[in-house]
Amino acid sequence: MGVANERSIAWSITQALWQEGAELAFTHLPTPSSRRRIVRLVEPHQPPVVLPCDVQRDEDIAKVFAAVKETYGRLDLLVHSIAFAPPQELKKPYLEMSRQGWHLAMDISAYSLVAVCRAAAPLMPPGSAVVTISYLGGERVIPGYNVMGVCKAALEHSVRYLAWDLGDRQIRINAISAGPVRTLSSAGVAGFDQMLDHHVRKSCLHRSVKPDELARTALYLLSDLSQGVTGETIHVDCGFSVVGL
Ligand code: NAP
């Protein structure tokens, strides 16, 4: 969930999963342009399930997982790579954030993980796994990231609570805290270019993270290579988060 175009983090994860032989279903926002974009991308693989899903709508979520059940019978892995905040709100100081904008961002970027896991869990056998994508702005103040940082804090802590709730069924859930990558979503973050420059200068590896590196960590978290790992947030950020100065 969350492939918008070939720059999407979810698209890199898709490629890595396909390479390992996974059969994948896809969702897109219920707009003709979102559908066109994803259909064109996934066409060569002809996935049987490509469905609209606005994660703000429980009925969309229910339809998606009903279709997955009917087509595949079960779900071994789930990728949640979705976030949104009204762009005009991200341009203002966090202090000026509207109530309505805050709720919208939280609903799409954090609550959706809970809603999607609830719908998916009955299809997920023991040993299956969920991955979501976070950012350091959920742990520290990254000027300009504003409400998205608050959403990521909620997302990462939801991962821990969901790990507890899903643990009885031996379903694991983890987050990847990704370093900045140029995508459609990141274009809406004020000062993203400065963020990227700063990252290259200050990260241990002195470069930005490659989408493929995020994808390979997702593979690890979605496979039995990470069997004992749940409730974690793993930084895949070229070591940016460990540097203090
Ligand atoms: P992206 O390609 O724009 O992906 C975001 C996806 O969220 C899009 O597919 C978008 O669909 C979808 N979406 C938005 N509102 C939705 C809704 N109501 N229902 C269902 N889907 C919805 O950008 P991305 O950078 O790969 O973002 C993926 C995740 O990585 C996000 O959680 C983001 O916060 C996180 N992340 C990104 C970076 C970065 O630097 N890029 C760093 C750390 C974490 P449409 O395009 O059709 O609107």
Tab-separated table of C-alpha atoms and ligand atoms in Angstrom:
chain	number	residue	atom	x	y	z
A	1	MET	CA	0.000	0.000	0.000
A	2	GLY	CA	1.569	3.297	-1.096
A	3	VAL	CA	2.959	2.884	-4.602
A	4	ALA	CA	2.327	6.233	-6.289
A	5	ASN	CA	5.038	6.106	-8.962
A	6	GLU	CA	8.479	4.647	-9.670
A	7	ARG	CA	10.057	6.935	-7.052
A	8	SER	CA	7.859	5.631	-4.226
A	9	ILE	CA	9.610	3.788	-1.418
A	10	ALA	CA	6.883	1.135	-1.749
A	11	TRP	CA	7.887	0.677	-5.395
A	12	SER	CA	11.483	-0.176	-4.417
A	13	ILE	CA	10.116	-2.655	-1.901
A	14	THR	CA	7.867	-4.082	-4.624
A	15	GLN	CA	10.857	-4.730	-6.884
A	16	ALA	CA	12.763	-6.487	-4.106
A	17	LEU	CA	9.748	-8.646	-3.210
A	18	TRP	CA	9.100	-9.574	-6.836
A	19	GLN	CA	12.742	-10.576	-7.199
A	20	GLU	CA	12.214	-12.998	-4.311
A	21	GLY	CA	9.135	-14.466	-5.989
A	22	ALA	CA	6.414	-12.812	-3.900
A	23	GLU	CA	2.928	-12.494	-5.366
A	24	LEU	CA	1.688	-8.984	-4.618
A	25	ALA	CA	-1.615	-7.127	-4.492
A	26	PHE	CA	-1.687	-3.333	-4.793
A	27	THR	CA	-3.871	-0.467	-3.653
A	28	HIS	CA	-4.126	3.087	-4.948
A	29	LEU	CA	-6.099	6.189	-4.055
A	30	PRO	CA	-9.575	6.058	-5.654
A	31	THR	CA	-8.809	8.606	-8.379
A	32	PRO	CA	-8.479	7.847	-12.107
A	33	SER	CA	-4.939	9.292	-12.237
A	34	SER	CA	-3.720	7.199	-9.279
A	35	ARG	CA	-5.201	4.093	-10.906
A	36	ARG	CA	-3.639	4.876	-14.291
A	37	ARG	CA	-0.210	5.350	-12.713
A	38	ILE	CA	-0.205	2.075	-10.805
A	39	VAL	CA	-1.792	-0.005	-13.549
A	40	ARG	CA	0.925	1.117	-15.955
A	41	LEU	CA	3.641	0.282	-13.436
A	42	VAL	CA	2.482	-3.189	-12.424
A	43	GLU	CA	1.137	-4.255	-15.836
A	44	PRO	CA	4.035	-6.573	-16.751
A	45	HIS	CA	3.303	-8.683	-13.649
A	46	GLN	CA	-0.495	-8.659	-14.098
A	47	PRO	CA	-1.319	-8.829	-10.368
A	48	PRO	CA	-4.902	-10.033	-9.930
A	49	VAL	CA	-5.659	-7.541	-7.140
A	50	VAL	CA	-5.172	-3.817	-7.857
A	51	LEU	CA	-7.866	-1.996	-5.945
A	52	PRO	CA	-8.785	1.520	-4.842
A	53	CYS	CA	-8.282	2.178	-1.155
A	54	ASP	CA	-8.514	5.481	0.626
A	55	VAL	CA	-7.270	4.518	4.086
A	56	GLN	CA	-9.652	7.054	5.605
A	57	ARG	CA	-12.518	4.777	4.539
A	58	ASP	CA	-13.049	1.549	6.450
A	59	GLU	CA	-15.249	0.180	3.654
A	60	ASP	CA	-12.367	0.519	1.145
A	61	ILE	CA	-10.031	-1.304	3.523
A	62	ALA	CA	-12.583	-4.089	4.071
A	63	LYS	CA	-13.046	-4.558	0.308
A	64	VAL	CA	-9.303	-4.827	-0.288
A	65	PHE	CA	-8.751	-7.542	2.288
A	66	ALA	CA	-11.888	-9.408	1.199
A	67	ALA	CA	-10.440	-9.479	-2.330
A	68	VAL	CA	-7.052	-10.655	-1.030
A	69	LYS	CA	-8.778	-13.432	0.891
A	70	GLU	CA	-10.788	-14.513	-2.115
A	71	THR	CA	-7.797	-14.458	-4.478
A	72	TYR	CA	-4.940	-15.725	-2.338
A	73	GLY	CA	-6.603	-17.222	0.757
A	74	ARG	CA	-3.968	-15.665	3.029
A	75	LEU	CA	-1.546	-12.773	3.432
A	76	ASP	CA	2.096	-13.356	4.417
A	77	LEU	CA	3.299	-9.781	4.338
A	78	LEU	CA	1.924	-6.271	4.381
A	79	VAL	CA	3.704	-3.055	3.420
A	80	HIS	CA	2.160	0.190	4.689
A	81	SER	CA	3.942	3.117	3.025
A	82	ILE	CA	1.394	5.901	3.302
A	83	ALA	CA	1.410	9.419	4.686
A	84	PHE	CA	-0.276	12.734	3.994
A	85	ALA	CA	-0.497	16.189	5.518
A	86	PRO	CA	-2.138	19.204	3.854
A	87	PRO	CA	0.767	21.021	2.108
A	88	GLN	CA	-0.460	24.451	3.247
A	89	GLU	CA	-0.249	23.262	6.865
A	90	LEU	CA	3.349	22.107	6.440
A	91	LYS	CA	4.325	25.608	5.329
A	92	LYS	CA	3.162	27.138	8.620
A	93	PRO	CA	4.874	26.867	12.011
A	94	TYR	CA	3.624	23.831	13.968
A	95	LEU	CA	2.173	26.280	16.498
A	96	GLU	CA	-0.297	27.454	13.818
A	97	MET	CA	-1.458	23.949	12.861
A	98	SER	CA	-5.244	23.705	12.483
A	99	ARG	CA	-7.266	21.098	14.365
A	100	GLN	CA	-8.741	19.818	11.113
A	101	GLY	CA	-5.344	19.509	9.387
A	102	TRP	CA	-3.860	17.756	12.417
A	103	HIS	CA	-6.682	15.175	12.475
A	104	LEU	CA	-6.413	14.566	8.741
A	105	ALA	CA	-2.649	14.019	8.859
A	106	MET	CA	-2.938	11.738	11.888
A	107	ASP	CA	-5.775	9.728	10.364
A	108	ILE	CA	-3.975	9.005	7.086
A	109	SER	CA	-0.408	8.785	8.360
A	110	ALA	CA	-0.787	7.002	11.714
A	111	TYR	CA	-4.281	5.658	12.396
A	112	SER	CA	-4.370	3.957	8.985
A	113	LEU	CA	-1.739	1.475	10.174
A	114	VAL	CA	-4.069	0.345	12.968
A	115	ALA	CA	-7.083	0.099	10.647
A	116	VAL	CA	-5.170	-1.821	8.004
A	117	CYS	CA	-3.583	-4.239	10.499
A	118	ARG	CA	-6.996	-4.961	12.040
A	119	ALA	CA	-8.410	-5.878	8.639
A	120	ALA	CA	-5.334	-7.833	7.529
A	121	ALA	CA	-4.593	-9.818	10.696
A	122	PRO	CA	-7.329	-12.481	10.216
A	123	LEU	CA	-5.659	-13.385	6.891
A	124	MET	CA	-2.129	-13.475	8.275
A	125	PRO	CA	-0.749	-16.841	9.400
A	126	PRO	CA	1.847	-17.234	12.179
A	127	GLY	CA	5.214	-16.037	10.873
A	128	SER	CA	3.769	-13.272	8.714
A	129	ALA	CA	4.957	-9.680	9.030
A	130	VAL	CA	4.037	-6.011	8.558
A	131	VAL	CA	6.375	-3.117	7.723
A	132	THR	CA	5.669	0.611	7.806
A	133	ILE	CA	7.892	3.582	6.907
A	134	SER	CA	8.820	6.286	9.388
A	135	TYR	CA	11.280	9.175	9.657
A	136	LEU	CA	13.612	10.662	12.273
A	137	GLY	CA	11.252	13.658	12.527
A	138	GLY	CA	9.181	11.398	14.818
A	139	GLU	CA	12.006	11.340	17.388
A	140	ARG	CA	13.589	14.792	16.959
A	141	VAL	CA	12.542	18.205	15.771
A	142	ILE	CA	13.284	18.531	12.068
A	143	PRO	CA	12.190	22.097	11.214
A	144	GLY	CA	9.563	22.020	8.471
A	145	TYR	CA	8.553	18.392	9.097
A	146	ASN	CA	6.092	19.634	11.733
A	147	VAL	CA	2.868	17.619	12.024
A	148	MET	CA	4.385	14.760	10.021
A	149	GLY	CA	6.906	14.349	12.836
A	150	VAL	CA	4.083	14.082	15.337
A	151	CYS	CA	2.399	11.523	13.057
A	152	LYS	CA	5.622	9.502	12.830
A	153	ALA	CA	5.956	9.492	16.627
A	154	ALA	CA	2.408	8.078	16.800
A	155	LEU	CA	3.184	5.620	14.014
A	156	GLU	CA	6.313	4.279	15.710
A	157	HIS	CA	4.572	3.897	19.053
A	158	SER	CA	1.603	2.250	17.321
A	159	VAL	CA	4.104	-0.262	15.948
A	160	ARG	CA	5.024	-1.192	19.523
A	161	TYR	CA	1.424	-1.547	20.699
A	162	LEU	CA	0.481	-3.450	17.549
A	163	ALA	CA	3.492	-5.729	18.069
A	164	TRP	CA	2.004	-6.603	21.446
A	165	ASP	CA	-1.518	-7.184	20.128
A	166	LEU	CA	-0.397	-9.155	17.066
A	167	GLY	CA	2.283	-11.060	18.953
A	168	ASP	CA	-0.173	-13.664	20.284
A	169	ARG	CA	-0.787	-14.684	16.683
A	170	GLN	CA	2.972	-14.711	15.919
A	171	ILE	CA	2.528	-11.798	13.520
A	172	ARG	CA	5.434	-9.335	13.599
A	173	ILE	CA	5.391	-5.612	12.845
A	174	ASN	CA	8.298	-3.199	12.482
A	175	ALA	CA	9.076	0.245	11.110
A	176	ILE	CA	11.910	1.434	8.907
A	177	SER	CA	13.026	4.962	9.735
A	178	ALA	CA	14.192	6.030	6.297
A	179	GLY	CA	16.689	8.745	5.494
A	180	PRO	CA	15.370	11.391	3.075
A	181	VAL	CA	14.585	10.178	-0.460
A	182	ARG	CA	13.250	12.351	-3.288
A	183	THR	CA	9.617	11.246	-3.843
A	184	LEU	CA	6.214	12.795	-4.509
A	185	SER	CA	5.531	13.050	-0.756
A	186	SER	CA	8.898	14.508	0.173
A	187	ALA	CA	8.360	17.283	-2.381
A	188	GLY	CA	5.645	18.612	-0.022
A	189	VAL	CA	8.054	18.979	2.913
A	190	ALA	CA	9.302	22.564	3.244
A	191	GLY	CA	13.111	22.746	3.023
A	192	PHE	CA	13.490	19.158	1.802
A	193	ASP	CA	16.533	20.025	-0.340
A	194	GLN	CA	18.352	21.522	2.658
A	195	MET	CA	17.394	18.421	4.636
A	196	LEU	CA	18.975	16.231	1.956
A	197	ASP	CA	22.175	18.363	1.791
A	198	HIS	CA	22.497	18.319	5.561
A	199	HIS	CA	22.030	14.549	5.550
A	200	VAL	CA	24.840	14.050	3.029
A	201	ARG	CA	27.207	16.266	5.034
A	202	LYS	CA	26.402	14.884	8.465
A	203	SER	CA	25.598	11.194	8.043
A	204	CYS	CA	28.326	8.651	8.846
A	205	LEU	CA	28.381	7.452	5.244
A	206	HIS	CA	28.273	11.016	3.809
A	207	ARG	CA	25.619	10.209	1.272
A	208	SER	CA	21.873	9.835	1.008
A	209	VAL	CA	20.160	6.493	1.404
A	210	LYS	CA	19.370	4.531	-1.758
A	211	PRO	CA	15.797	3.296	-2.210
A	212	ASP	CA	17.200	-0.175	-2.790
A	213	GLU	CA	18.764	-0.093	0.686
A	214	LEU	CA	15.346	0.598	2.211
A	215	ALA	CA	13.899	-2.238	0.147
A	216	ARG	CA	16.482	-4.729	1.329
A	217	THR	CA	15.817	-3.865	4.969
A	218	ALA	CA	12.113	-4.365	4.243
A	219	LEU	CA	12.937	-7.793	2.803
A	220	TYR	CA	14.787	-8.653	6.002
A	221	LEU	CA	11.883	-7.480	8.176
A	222	LEU	CA	9.277	-9.256	6.053
A	223	SER	CA	11.144	-12.553	5.900
A	224	ASP	CA	12.147	-15.165	8.450
A	225	LEU	CA	15.640	-13.612	8.543
A	226	SER	CA	14.179	-11.336	11.230
A	227	GLN	CA	12.065	-13.978	12.994
A	228	GLY	CA	12.701	-12.678	16.535
A	229	VAL	CA	12.313	-8.978	15.713
A	230	THR	CA	9.079	-7.106	16.371
A	231	GLY	CA	7.991	-3.682	17.613
A	232	GLU	CA	11.263	-2.136	16.366
A	233	THR	CA	12.084	0.952	14.381
A	234	ILE	CA	15.236	0.365	12.344
A	235	HIS	CA	17.087	3.407	11.033
A	236	VAL	CA	18.168	3.033	7.425
A	237	ASP	CA	19.730	6.465	7.117
A	238	CYS	CA	23.452	6.013	6.435
A	239	GLY	CA	24.042	6.564	10.151
A	240	PHE	CA	22.596	10.079	10.291
A	241	SER	CA	20.655	9.423	13.512
A	242	VAL	CA	23.714	8.402	15.541
A	243	VAL	CA	25.628	11.649	14.934
A	244	GLY	CA	25.172	14.398	17.533
A	245	LEU	CA	26.890	17.353	15.898
B	1	NAP	P1	4.936	8.592	-2.130
B	1	NAP	O1	5.497	7.884	-3.280
B	1	NAP	O2	4.205	9.872	-2.395
B	1	NAP	O3	3.999	7.592	-1.302
B	1	NAP	C1	2.986	8.020	-0.415
B	1	NAP	C2	1.756	7.214	-0.716
B	1	NAP	O4	0.698	7.509	0.209
B	1	NAP	C3	1.194	7.506	-2.117
B	1	NAP	O5	1.017	6.285	-2.803
B	1	NAP	C4	-0.151	8.168	-1.819
B	1	NAP	O6	-1.110	7.937	-2.837
B	1	NAP	C5	-0.507	7.445	-0.527
B	1	NAP	N1	-1.637	8.070	0.158
B	1	NAP	C6	-1.781	9.354	0.559
B	1	NAP	N2	-2.987	9.534	1.136
B	1	NAP	C7	-3.622	8.324	1.098
B	1	NAP	C8	-4.888	7.861	1.515
B	1	NAP	N3	-5.790	8.659	2.111
B	1	NAP	N4	-5.206	6.561	1.303
B	1	NAP	C9	-4.328	5.716	0.703
B	1	NAP	N5	-3.115	6.108	0.269
B	1	NAP	C10	-2.761	7.398	0.464
B	1	NAP	O7	6.091	8.998	-1.092
B	1	NAP	P2	7.117	8.108	-0.244
B	1	NAP	O8	8.190	9.055	0.111
B	1	NAP	O9	7.431	6.840	-0.923
B	1	NAP	O10	6.286	7.863	1.095
B	1	NAP	C11	6.021	6.573	1.613
B	1	NAP	C12	6.192	6.573	3.116
B	1	NAP	O11	7.562	6.787	3.427
B	1	NAP	C13	5.412	7.669	3.835
B	1	NAP	O12	4.906	7.155	5.052
B	1	NAP	C14	6.497	8.696	4.126
B	1	NAP	O13	6.188	9.529	5.223
B	1	NAP	C15	7.649	7.772	4.429
B	1	NAP	N6	8.985	8.377	4.409
B	1	NAP	C16	9.421	9.026	3.299
B	1	NAP	C17	10.689	9.582	3.303
B	1	NAP	C18	11.216	10.335	2.109
B	1	NAP	O14	12.201	11.057	2.247
B	1	NAP	N7	10.621	10.192	0.938
B	1	NAP	C19	11.520	9.464	4.441
B	1	NAP	C20	11.047	8.782	5.543
B	1	NAP	C21	9.775	8.250	5.523
B	1	NAP	P3	-1.241	9.019	-4.070
B	1	NAP	O15	0.111	9.337	-4.574
B	1	NAP	O16	-2.100	8.348	-5.070
B	1	NAP	O17	-1.824	10.247	-3.449
